Amino acid sequence: MKNQFVADVLYQIADLLDLKGEIFFKTRAYRTAAQAIEVLDEDIEVVAKEGRLREIPGVGEALAKKIKELIDTGKLEYFEKLKKEIPVGLLNMLKIPGLGPKKVAAVYQHLGIKTIEQLRQACLEGKLRTLDGFGETTENNILRGIQLLEKTRGRVLLNVAYEDGMKYIDYLKQCNEIQRLSIAGSLRRMKETIGDIDILASSDNPDKVMNYFVEYSDVQRVLLKGSTKTSVVLKDDLQVDLRVVKEESFGSALQYFTGSKEHNVKMRGIAIKQGFKLNEYGLFDKETNEYIVGKDEKEIYNKLGLMYIEPELRENRGEIEMAEKHKLPKLIMYNDVKGDFHVHSNWSDGSESIQTIAEYTQSKGYEYIGIADHSQSLKVARGLSEEKVVKKIKEVEKVNKKLVDFKVLCGTECDIKPDGSLDYSNKVLKLFDFVYAGVHSTFKMTREEMTKRVTKAIENEHVDFLAHPTCRLIGRREPFDLDMEQVIDVAKETNTFLEINAFPDRLDLNDLHARLGKEKGVKFVLGTDAHSLTHLDFMQYGVATARRGWLEKKDVLNTYPLKEIERFLSR
Ligand code: DGT
Ligand code: CA
Ligand code: CA
């Protein structure tokens, strides 16, 4: 599918036009279309072939022509021309969080700054504050933004690597020279960002496997090719490493290449203390070098007197000590989830009707679905007026009448205002089956102010869940400086569930905060924040984060059957 590719080109055109100082509505047309294409549930090539491009919101005749050219030729002349007019460095500068096109255009015009490096230098030398509308604070914000950008550079979000990795695995499964096959590395540990994809295979014919590996259609270039390791770069610039080992070493190699490095260092130390030697080829006797085990990961952990440790826990955060004491938690499983609570319908800014969402999620195996549209003051996201809330509740009742063994719960994602009050009156909040409270604007506050704002909101008796508690966007917006311990304490006192938002650029709460919450006895709810049907599949990244946070089935609301959910929500 070329959807993301087409959307990305349109976003870049919008950025370039912004830089050129183009009138606002023209830029907006490109962004609207890009957004619509990103969440499209169909292949854009099929839509183009059937002449239905103009049915996509924001796509008029001129834009449809451009999209068609892009799909047919892989290029767009208009885009190429624009790129020649504007230095590419300026586009890179736009990636700095908090730096918009106006400011980028200004530093280019007045100071001749064309690259991020020149911009950093100018900030350090205090040159920006000479410009209109810039000050010392702007310089500091830009420097912080550059740092944030560098932290995630060269890494991709979990879902991007996961989709690439699974597609590659499907391809490799067709190779009959391969005996066993697995994802390894940070992707197997389901970390929130991934540097490169690691794949492990066992075979007696490594060279044939490597030949097959590099012939994959998404490979852009081959970095190195040997008979134990081969590395390629995919068309989306992500690197994939394949290692091939003998069947008897598959378990030890999987253990080694899954990492993390810190986990492995500790494991090798434990092996040595017990008179063994552990490496990617197996577990050996330290004195005689005799092979002991290595075919399966589990044997290695058990031979060392440890419980098997799930990949998501392997970060050397105490998991090895707990495995020694046989006290590891029994982690929530990916198929434990019986429903999603954070879904936007076309009543606000989602793309599907409540009926469609209900049918789709029931067919996926869910028992219930919570629709949580935005509240009234969130105009950009088409938040619902109080009047519309009443209509929507009627609509949900109508849909529920048609459903068997499935229930739609009518909720809201109610905005938390800067003073901690909520965007609906208590009279309206009472009408919903459940209420999420969440911050959506005015992010710049001190730690004290933000903590007070959030705790005040969850103290409202109608609030059941706190949505994306720190509001971070990975690589784009830092989490709030919140007193998380205090938020957790208040959540516990008020029986508020903290969300683990499963949308891949949020994963908020993160793994560490989830673990802190569990230790303090708070409960969690998983929500995908879906705005289209495809987004509903993000649930697995929420479960992954819960697992990385040591959570068990009982800690997560979504694992409970409908009856218990209803009992809880009617308190
Ligand atoms: P990434 O790719 O940055 O997201 O993170 P990883 O963990 O996938 O790291 P990567 O791809 O460099 O290496 C894959 C695994 O191989 C890593 O998790 C542990 C193992 N490994 C790599 N280099 C070393 C090393 O120098 N020592 C040890 N003990 N293990 C290593
Ligand atoms: Ca890796
Ligand atoms: Ca690697």
Short mmCIF file of C-alpha atoms and ligand atoms in Angstrom, two decimals, residues 155 184-189 191 193-198 241 243 253 255-265 268 315, ligand 1:
data_model
loop_
_atom_site.label_atom_id
_atom_site.label_comp_id
_atom_site.label_asym_id
_atom_site.label_seq_id
_atom_site.Cartn_x
_atom_site.Cartn_y
_atom_site.Cartn_z
CA ARG A 155 14.81 5.25 15.33
CA ALA A 184 14.79 -10.77 18.01
CA GLY A 185 16.25 -7.48 19.34
CA SER A 186 14.28 -4.53 20.63
CA LEU A 187 11.34 -5.42 18.39
CA ARG A 188 10.88 -8.72 20.22
CA ARG A 189 11.07 -6.79 23.49
CA LYS A 191 10.32 -1.26 22.96
CA THR A 193 11.11 2.91 19.43
CA ILE A 194 13.27 0.60 17.34
CA GLY A 195 16.77 1.20 15.94
CA ASP A 196 16.86 -1.74 13.57
CA ILE A 197 14.97 -4.99 13.07
CA ASP A 198 16.75 -8.21 14.06
CA ASP A 241 19.78 -7.78 10.25
CA ARG A 243 21.48 -14.03 11.56
CA ALA A 253 21.18 -17.19 19.75
CA GLN A 255 18.41 -15.29 23.90
CA TYR A 256 21.57 -13.40 22.90
CA PHE A 257 20.12 -11.37 20.03
CA THR A 258 16.92 -10.49 21.87
CA GLY A 259 18.94 -8.57 24.44
CA SER A 260 18.84 -6.21 25.99
CA LYS A 261 22.58 -5.94 26.25
CA GLU A 262 22.24 -5.13 29.95
CA HIS A 263 20.09 -8.21 30.52
CA ASN A 264 22.65 -10.37 28.70
CA VAL A 265 25.60 -9.05 30.68
CA ARG A 268 26.48 -14.24 31.52
CA GLU A 315 15.85 -4.77 30.48
P1 DGT B 1 17.83 -1.16 18.78
O1 DGT B 1 18.12 -1.89 17.53
O2 DGT B 1 18.74 -0.01 19.04
O3 DGT B 1 16.41 -0.78 18.93
O4 DGT B 1 18.12 -2.16 20.04
P2 DGT B 1 18.50 -3.70 20.03
O5 DGT B 1 18.38 -4.16 21.43
O6 DGT B 1 17.72 -4.44 19.00
O7 DGT B 1 20.05 -3.68 19.68
P3 DGT B 1 20.90 -4.24 18.44
O8 DGT B 1 20.09 -4.32 17.19
O9 DGT B 1 22.13 -3.41 18.39
O10 DGT B 1 21.34 -5.68 18.89
C1 DGT B 1 20.42 -6.73 19.01
C2 DGT B 1 20.72 -7.53 20.23
O11 DGT B 1 21.97 -8.19 20.12
C3 DGT B 1 20.84 -6.72 21.50
O12 DGT B 1 19.60 -6.46 22.10
C4 DGT B 1 21.69 -7.60 22.35
C5 DGT B 1 22.61 -8.27 21.36
N1 DGT B 1 23.89 -7.55 21.33
C6 DGT B 1 24.32 -6.71 20.37
N2 DGT B 1 25.55 -6.27 20.67
C7 DGT B 1 25.88 -6.80 21.86
C8 DGT B 1 27.02 -6.72 22.72
O13 DGT B 1 27.99 -6.03 22.45
N3 DGT B 1 26.96 -7.43 23.87
C9 DGT B 1 25.89 -8.19 24.20
N4 DGT B 1 25.89 -8.86 25.34
N5 DGT B 1 24.83 -8.28 23.43
C10 DGT B 1 24.81 -7.60 22.28
#
